[in-house]
């Protein structure tokens, strides 16, 4: 059975759990990371020398990097509806996934660290993080208003998985934020999916 290494409240592990729920694949999961066994443990470093979660083990094939795992699972599950074969469509999906993990999540991280994890090192970074996060949220707002209702247009794809988790954090953390009507409608639309309710909008920022 496929195995997932990583705590279920990690935003990157949640991408994988959401994807597994979308394809209906059974798995087992082992808690590693903040609040559980440390990823600095030599036993974990053997699983992932980079020392971060998630990692999957699929019949002795180990894979790290959440976005890569999501793409692997989409292909493994034969879900061309979620990750089409057309080269340019795939590349566009991948560009949104990359953007979500870099620019979109960049401002989110200090806000989350300061207000949710209560990491004192991030306490002074809330205002600048929130400003950057709002700027990138504006990018998604305009994109969805012009070409939604999903990131890739008419239908849900894996481009919505990393973005949907950042959006969940946006609405789940209390801080001064601008109104984003299209993103708010997107959040509700994603919530129609059982897999998102289980691993995205599940009460955890
Ligand atoms: N680029 C990696 C980043 C993974 C990452 O930063 N994981 C965090 C959790 S979200 C982690 O392992 N933190 C250490 C910990 O939880 O102890 C990915 O997308 O998989």
PDB file of C-alpha atoms in Angstrom, residues 1-204:
ATOM      1  CA  UNK A   1       0.000   0.000   0.000  1.00  0.00           C
ATOM      2  CA  UNK A   2       1.196   3.507  -0.775  1.00  0.00           C
ATOM      3  CA  UNK A   3       2.698   5.242   2.238  1.00  0.00           C
ATOM      4  CA  UNK A   4       2.753   8.953   3.035  1.00  0.00           C
ATOM      5  CA  UNK A   5       5.338  10.335   5.442  1.00  0.00           C
ATOM      6  CA  UNK A   6       4.235  13.586   7.071  1.00  0.00           C
ATOM      7  CA  UNK A   7       1.854  15.229   9.522  1.00  0.00           C
ATOM      8  CA  UNK A   8      -1.670  15.781   8.219  1.00  0.00           C
ATOM      9  CA  UNK A   9      -1.729  19.481   9.222  1.00  0.00           C
ATOM     10  CA  UNK A  10       1.177  20.431   6.940  1.00  0.00           C
ATOM     11  CA  UNK A  11       0.062  22.441   3.918  1.00  0.00           C
ATOM     12  CA  UNK A  12       2.361  20.403   1.676  1.00  0.00           C
ATOM     13  CA  UNK A  13       1.238  17.042   3.045  1.00  0.00           C
ATOM     14  CA  UNK A  14      -2.375  18.185   2.605  1.00  0.00           C
ATOM     15  CA  UNK A  15      -1.833  18.619  -1.137  1.00  0.00           C
ATOM     16  CA  UNK A  16      -0.928  14.934  -1.316  1.00  0.00           C
ATOM     17  CA  UNK A  17      -3.794  13.795   0.931  1.00  0.00           C
ATOM     18  CA  UNK A  18      -6.265  15.876  -1.108  1.00  0.00           C
ATOM     19  CA  UNK A  19      -4.963  14.341  -4.320  1.00  0.00           C
ATOM     20  CA  UNK A  20      -5.142  10.811  -2.903  1.00  0.00           C
ATOM     21  CA  UNK A  21      -8.749  11.477  -1.921  1.00  0.00           C
ATOM     22  CA  UNK A  22      -9.518  12.789  -5.431  1.00  0.00           C
ATOM     23  CA  UNK A  23      -8.240   9.585  -7.014  1.00  0.00           C
ATOM     24  CA  UNK A  24      -9.633   7.355  -4.279  1.00  0.00           C
ATOM     25  CA  UNK A  25      -6.356   5.579  -3.586  1.00  0.00           C
ATOM     26  CA  UNK A  26      -5.899   3.853  -0.238  1.00  0.00           C
ATOM     27  CA  UNK A  27      -2.780   4.720   1.711  1.00  0.00           C
ATOM     28  CA  UNK A  28      -1.185   4.586   5.100  1.00  0.00           C
ATOM     29  CA  UNK A  29       0.398   7.615   6.713  1.00  0.00           C
ATOM     30  CA  UNK A  30       3.107   8.105   9.317  1.00  0.00           C
ATOM     31  CA  UNK A  31       3.359  11.354  11.332  1.00  0.00           C
ATOM     32  CA  UNK A  32       6.655  13.192  10.910  1.00  0.00           C
ATOM     33  CA  UNK A  33       7.399  16.886  11.336  1.00  0.00           C
ATOM     34  CA  UNK A  34       6.567  19.741  13.708  1.00  0.00           C
ATOM     35  CA  UNK A  35       4.844  18.390  16.837  1.00  0.00           C
ATOM     36  CA  UNK A  36       5.657  14.774  15.939  1.00  0.00           C
ATOM     37  CA  UNK A  37       8.909  12.918  15.232  1.00  0.00           C
ATOM     38  CA  UNK A  38      11.510  15.397  14.009  1.00  0.00           C
ATOM     39  CA  UNK A  39      12.468  15.433  10.365  1.00  0.00           C
ATOM     40  CA  UNK A  40      16.045  15.925  11.629  1.00  0.00           C
ATOM     41  CA  UNK A  41      15.965  12.366  12.944  1.00  0.00           C
ATOM     42  CA  UNK A  42      18.593  10.309  11.051  1.00  0.00           C
ATOM     43  CA  UNK A  43      15.868   7.733  10.309  1.00  0.00           C
ATOM     44  CA  UNK A  44      13.893  10.407   8.445  1.00  0.00           C
ATOM     45  CA  UNK A  45      16.973  11.806   6.702  1.00  0.00           C
ATOM     46  CA  UNK A  46      17.370   8.364   5.150  1.00  0.00           C
ATOM     47  CA  UNK A  47      13.838   8.743   3.759  1.00  0.00           C
ATOM     48  CA  UNK A  48      14.379  12.334   2.632  1.00  0.00           C
ATOM     49  CA  UNK A  49      17.858  13.866   2.899  1.00  0.00           C
ATOM     50  CA  UNK A  50      16.267  17.324   2.532  1.00  0.00           C
ATOM     51  CA  UNK A  51      14.438  16.789   5.848  1.00  0.00           C
ATOM     52  CA  UNK A  52      10.953  17.976   4.911  1.00  0.00           C
ATOM     53  CA  UNK A  53       7.529  16.377   4.509  1.00  0.00           C
ATOM     54  CA  UNK A  54       5.775  15.032   2.470  1.00  0.00           C
ATOM     55  CA  UNK A  55       7.433  11.971   1.028  1.00  0.00           C
ATOM     56  CA  UNK A  56       5.584   9.039  -0.515  1.00  0.00           C
ATOM     57  CA  UNK A  57       6.687   5.458  -0.887  1.00  0.00           C
ATOM     58  CA  UNK A  58       4.917   3.676  -3.729  1.00  0.00           C
ATOM     59  CA  UNK A  59       6.156   0.083  -3.838  1.00  0.00           C
ATOM     60  CA  UNK A  60       9.699   1.081  -2.847  1.00  0.00           C
ATOM     61  CA  UNK A  61       9.648   4.089  -5.173  1.00  0.00           C
ATOM     62  CA  UNK A  62      10.251   7.119  -2.973  1.00  0.00           C
ATOM     63  CA  UNK A  63       9.234  10.585  -4.088  1.00  0.00           C
ATOM     64  CA  UNK A  64       9.492  13.992  -2.404  1.00  0.00           C
ATOM     65  CA  UNK A  65       8.259  17.511  -3.326  1.00  0.00           C
ATOM     66  CA  UNK A  66       4.514  17.950  -2.870  1.00  0.00           C
ATOM     67  CA  UNK A  67       3.702  19.380  -6.305  1.00  0.00           C
ATOM     68  CA  UNK A  68       5.681  16.619  -8.020  1.00  0.00           C
ATOM     69  CA  UNK A  69       3.859  14.012  -5.925  1.00  0.00           C
ATOM     70  CA  UNK A  70       0.482  15.512  -6.885  1.00  0.00           C
ATOM     71  CA  UNK A  71       1.401  15.289 -10.589  1.00  0.00           C
ATOM     72  CA  UNK A  72       2.698  11.719 -10.170  1.00  0.00           C
ATOM     73  CA  UNK A  73      -0.537  10.681  -8.463  1.00  0.00           C
ATOM     74  CA  UNK A  74      -2.702  12.322 -11.126  1.00  0.00           C
ATOM     75  CA  UNK A  75      -0.929  10.310 -13.821  1.00  0.00           C
ATOM     76  CA  UNK A  76      -0.855   7.154 -11.705  1.00  0.00           C
ATOM     77  CA  UNK A  77      -4.607   7.492 -11.161  1.00  0.00           C
ATOM     78  CA  UNK A  78      -5.140   7.957 -14.904  1.00  0.00           C
ATOM     79  CA  UNK A  79      -6.793  11.322 -14.262  1.00  0.00           C
ATOM     80  CA  UNK A  80      -6.261  13.196 -17.519  1.00  0.00           C
ATOM     81  CA  UNK A  81      -9.267  15.304 -16.529  1.00  0.00           C
ATOM     82  CA  UNK A  82      -7.238  16.694 -13.618  1.00  0.00           C
ATOM     83  CA  UNK A  83      -3.864  16.774 -15.433  1.00  0.00           C
ATOM     84  CA  UNK A  84      -4.435  16.721 -19.191  1.00  0.00           C
ATOM     85  CA  UNK A  85      -1.889  15.224 -21.579  1.00  0.00           C
ATOM     86  CA  UNK A  86      -1.662  18.267 -23.849  1.00  0.00           C
ATOM     87  CA  UNK A  87       1.842  19.700 -23.389  1.00  0.00           C
ATOM     88  CA  UNK A  88       0.874  23.355 -23.211  1.00  0.00           C
ATOM     89  CA  UNK A  89      -2.067  22.738 -20.881  1.00  0.00           C
ATOM     90  CA  UNK A  90       0.213  20.720 -18.588  1.00  0.00           C
ATOM     91  CA  UNK A  91       2.853  23.421 -18.609  1.00  0.00           C
ATOM     92  CA  UNK A  92       0.281  26.080 -17.746  1.00  0.00           C
ATOM     93  CA  UNK A  93      -0.990  23.957 -14.839  1.00  0.00           C
ATOM     94  CA  UNK A  94       2.591  23.472 -13.637  1.00  0.00           C
ATOM     95  CA  UNK A  95       3.245  27.215 -13.835  1.00  0.00           C
ATOM     96  CA  UNK A  96       0.278  27.891 -11.528  1.00  0.00           C
ATOM     97  CA  UNK A  97       1.482  25.181  -9.128  1.00  0.00           C
ATOM     98  CA  UNK A  98       4.956  26.715  -9.072  1.00  0.00           C
ATOM     99  CA  UNK A  99       3.493  30.193  -8.532  1.00  0.00           C
ATOM    100  CA  UNK A 100       1.383  28.930  -5.632  1.00  0.00           C
ATOM    101  CA  UNK A 101       4.419  27.456  -3.869  1.00  0.00           C
ATOM    102  CA  UNK A 102       6.631  30.493  -4.437  1.00  0.00           C
ATOM    103  CA  UNK A 103       5.015  33.929  -4.885  1.00  0.00           C
ATOM    104  CA  UNK A 104       1.562  33.060  -3.540  1.00  0.00           C
ATOM    105  CA  UNK A 105       2.821  31.240  -0.442  1.00  0.00           C
ATOM    106  CA  UNK A 106       5.722  33.660   0.100  1.00  0.00           C
ATOM    107  CA  UNK A 107       3.726  36.269   2.017  1.00  0.00           C
ATOM    108  CA  UNK A 108       1.593  33.598   3.691  1.00  0.00           C
ATOM    109  CA  UNK A 109       4.520  31.918   5.465  1.00  0.00           C
ATOM    110  CA  UNK A 110       5.481  34.731   7.902  1.00  0.00           C
ATOM    111  CA  UNK A 111       1.793  35.457   8.640  1.00  0.00           C
ATOM    112  CA  UNK A 112       1.160  31.777   9.404  1.00  0.00           C
ATOM    113  CA  UNK A 113       4.354  31.434  11.435  1.00  0.00           C
ATOM    114  CA  UNK A 114       3.578  34.522  13.516  1.00  0.00           C
ATOM    115  CA  UNK A 115      -0.169  34.174  14.049  1.00  0.00           C
ATOM    116  CA  UNK A 116      -0.736  30.409  14.003  1.00  0.00           C
ATOM    117  CA  UNK A 117       2.572  28.741  14.955  1.00  0.00           C
ATOM    118  CA  UNK A 118       3.368  31.718  17.264  1.00  0.00           C
ATOM    119  CA  UNK A 119       6.966  31.641  16.188  1.00  0.00           C
ATOM    120  CA  UNK A 120       8.552  34.738  17.811  1.00  0.00           C
ATOM    121  CA  UNK A 121      11.055  34.998  14.958  1.00  0.00           C
ATOM    122  CA  UNK A 122       8.168  35.864  12.602  1.00  0.00           C
ATOM    123  CA  UNK A 123       6.398  38.339  14.911  1.00  0.00           C
ATOM    124  CA  UNK A 124       7.788  41.407  13.162  1.00  0.00           C
ATOM    125  CA  UNK A 125       7.039  40.088   9.700  1.00  0.00           C
ATOM    126  CA  UNK A 126       3.234  40.045   9.758  1.00  0.00           C
ATOM    127  CA  UNK A 127       2.661  43.411   8.083  1.00  0.00           C
ATOM    128  CA  UNK A 128       5.101  42.891   5.224  1.00  0.00           C
ATOM    129  CA  UNK A 129       3.933  39.280   4.761  1.00  0.00           C
ATOM    130  CA  UNK A 130       0.266  40.294   4.742  1.00  0.00           C
ATOM    131  CA  UNK A 131       1.007  43.024   2.180  1.00  0.00           C
ATOM    132  CA  UNK A 132       2.787  40.617  -0.153  1.00  0.00           C
ATOM    133  CA  UNK A 133       0.119  37.939   0.350  1.00  0.00           C
ATOM    134  CA  UNK A 134      -2.652  40.451  -0.484  1.00  0.00           C
ATOM    135  CA  UNK A 135      -0.758  41.511  -3.611  1.00  0.00           C
ATOM    136  CA  UNK A 136      -0.568  37.915  -4.846  1.00  0.00           C
ATOM    137  CA  UNK A 137      -4.172  37.274  -3.795  1.00  0.00           C
ATOM    138  CA  UNK A 138      -5.024  40.187  -6.090  1.00  0.00           C
ATOM    139  CA  UNK A 139      -3.360  38.282  -8.946  1.00  0.00           C
ATOM    140  CA  UNK A 140      -5.603  35.275  -8.284  1.00  0.00           C
ATOM    141  CA  UNK A 141      -8.664  37.509  -7.803  1.00  0.00           C
ATOM    142  CA  UNK A 142      -8.192  39.136 -11.204  1.00  0.00           C
ATOM    143  CA  UNK A 143      -7.399  35.844 -12.878  1.00  0.00           C
ATOM    144  CA  UNK A 144     -10.484  34.088 -11.495  1.00  0.00           C
ATOM    145  CA  UNK A 145     -12.734  37.064 -12.261  1.00  0.00           C
ATOM    146  CA  UNK A 146     -11.512  37.097 -15.878  1.00  0.00           C
ATOM    147  CA  UNK A 147     -10.973  33.383 -16.592  1.00  0.00           C
ATOM    148  CA  UNK A 148     -12.479  31.340 -13.744  1.00  0.00           C
ATOM    149  CA  UNK A 149     -14.261  29.829 -12.067  1.00  0.00           C
ATOM    150  CA  UNK A 150     -11.236  27.525 -11.579  1.00  0.00           C
ATOM    151  CA  UNK A 151      -7.558  28.327 -12.080  1.00  0.00           C
ATOM    152  CA  UNK A 152      -7.590  26.581 -15.465  1.00  0.00           C
ATOM    153  CA  UNK A 153     -11.010  27.915 -16.418  1.00  0.00           C
ATOM    154  CA  UNK A 154     -14.095  25.750 -16.696  1.00  0.00           C
ATOM    155  CA  UNK A 155     -13.002  22.721 -14.732  1.00  0.00           C
ATOM    156  CA  UNK A 156     -11.123  21.708 -11.619  1.00  0.00           C
ATOM    157  CA  UNK A 157      -7.529  20.535 -12.222  1.00  0.00           C
ATOM    158  CA  UNK A 158      -4.483  19.909 -10.057  1.00  0.00           C
ATOM    159  CA  UNK A 159      -3.616  23.610 -10.521  1.00  0.00           C
ATOM    160  CA  UNK A 160      -6.326  24.217  -7.901  1.00  0.00           C
ATOM    161  CA  UNK A 161      -4.697  22.039  -5.246  1.00  0.00           C
ATOM    162  CA  UNK A 162      -1.742  24.187  -4.126  1.00  0.00           C
ATOM    163  CA  UNK A 163      -3.755  27.395  -4.698  1.00  0.00           C
ATOM    164  CA  UNK A 164      -6.781  26.038  -2.807  1.00  0.00           C
ATOM    165  CA  UNK A 165      -4.705  25.344   0.284  1.00  0.00           C
ATOM    166  CA  UNK A 166      -3.197  28.841   0.333  1.00  0.00           C
ATOM    167  CA  UNK A 167      -6.728  30.237  -0.096  1.00  0.00           C
ATOM    168  CA  UNK A 168      -7.902  28.157   2.881  1.00  0.00           C
ATOM    169  CA  UNK A 169      -5.174  29.699   5.030  1.00  0.00           C
ATOM    170  CA  UNK A 170      -6.139  33.185   3.834  1.00  0.00           C
ATOM    171  CA  UNK A 171      -9.706  32.772   5.024  1.00  0.00           C
ATOM    172  CA  UNK A 172      -8.828  30.745   8.152  1.00  0.00           C
ATOM    173  CA  UNK A 173      -6.350  33.196   9.674  1.00  0.00           C
ATOM    174  CA  UNK A 174      -7.684  36.360  11.225  1.00  0.00           C
ATOM    175  CA  UNK A 175      -5.778  39.452  10.068  1.00  0.00           C
ATOM    176  CA  UNK A 176      -6.487  42.672   8.157  1.00  0.00           C
ATOM    177  CA  UNK A 177      -7.168  41.653   4.555  1.00  0.00           C
ATOM    178  CA  UNK A 178      -8.855  43.110   1.485  1.00  0.00           C
ATOM    179  CA  UNK A 179     -12.131  41.696   0.200  1.00  0.00           C
ATOM    180  CA  UNK A 180     -11.658  39.282  -2.707  1.00  0.00           C
ATOM    181  CA  UNK A 181     -15.054  38.357  -4.128  1.00  0.00           C
ATOM    182  CA  UNK A 182     -13.911  36.005  -6.884  1.00  0.00           C
ATOM    183  CA  UNK A 183     -11.535  34.181  -4.520  1.00  0.00           C
ATOM    184  CA  UNK A 184     -14.278  33.929  -1.913  1.00  0.00           C
ATOM    185  CA  UNK A 185     -16.605  32.343  -4.498  1.00  0.00           C
ATOM    186  CA  UNK A 186     -13.727  30.038  -5.507  1.00  0.00           C
ATOM    187  CA  UNK A 187     -13.273  28.983  -1.870  1.00  0.00           C
ATOM    188  CA  UNK A 188     -16.955  28.054  -1.671  1.00  0.00           C
ATOM    189  CA  UNK A 189     -16.789  26.247  -5.017  1.00  0.00           C
ATOM    190  CA  UNK A 190     -13.829  24.149  -3.870  1.00  0.00           C
ATOM    191  CA  UNK A 191     -15.731  23.339  -0.693  1.00  0.00           C
ATOM    192  CA  UNK A 192     -18.264  21.423  -2.797  1.00  0.00           C
ATOM    193  CA  UNK A 193     -15.541  18.764  -3.140  1.00  0.00           C
ATOM    194  CA  UNK A 194     -15.466  16.134  -0.381  1.00  0.00           C
ATOM    195  CA  UNK A 195     -11.685  15.820  -0.747  1.00  0.00           C
ATOM    196  CA  UNK A 196     -11.256  19.561  -0.085  1.00  0.00           C
ATOM    197  CA  UNK A 197     -13.549  19.430   2.919  1.00  0.00           C
ATOM    198  CA  UNK A 198     -11.445  16.553   4.279  1.00  0.00           C
ATOM    199  CA  UNK A 199      -7.976  18.000   3.670  1.00  0.00           C
ATOM    200  CA  UNK A 200      -8.396  21.655   2.707  1.00  0.00           C
ATOM    201  CA  UNK A 201     -11.252  23.533   4.356  1.00  0.00           C
ATOM    202  CA  UNK A 202     -11.312  21.267   7.378  1.00  0.00           C
ATOM    203  CA  UNK A 203     -11.005  23.813  10.165  1.00  0.00           C
ATOM    204  CA  UNK A 204      -7.184  23.823  10.091  1.00  0.00           C
TER     205      UNK A 204
END
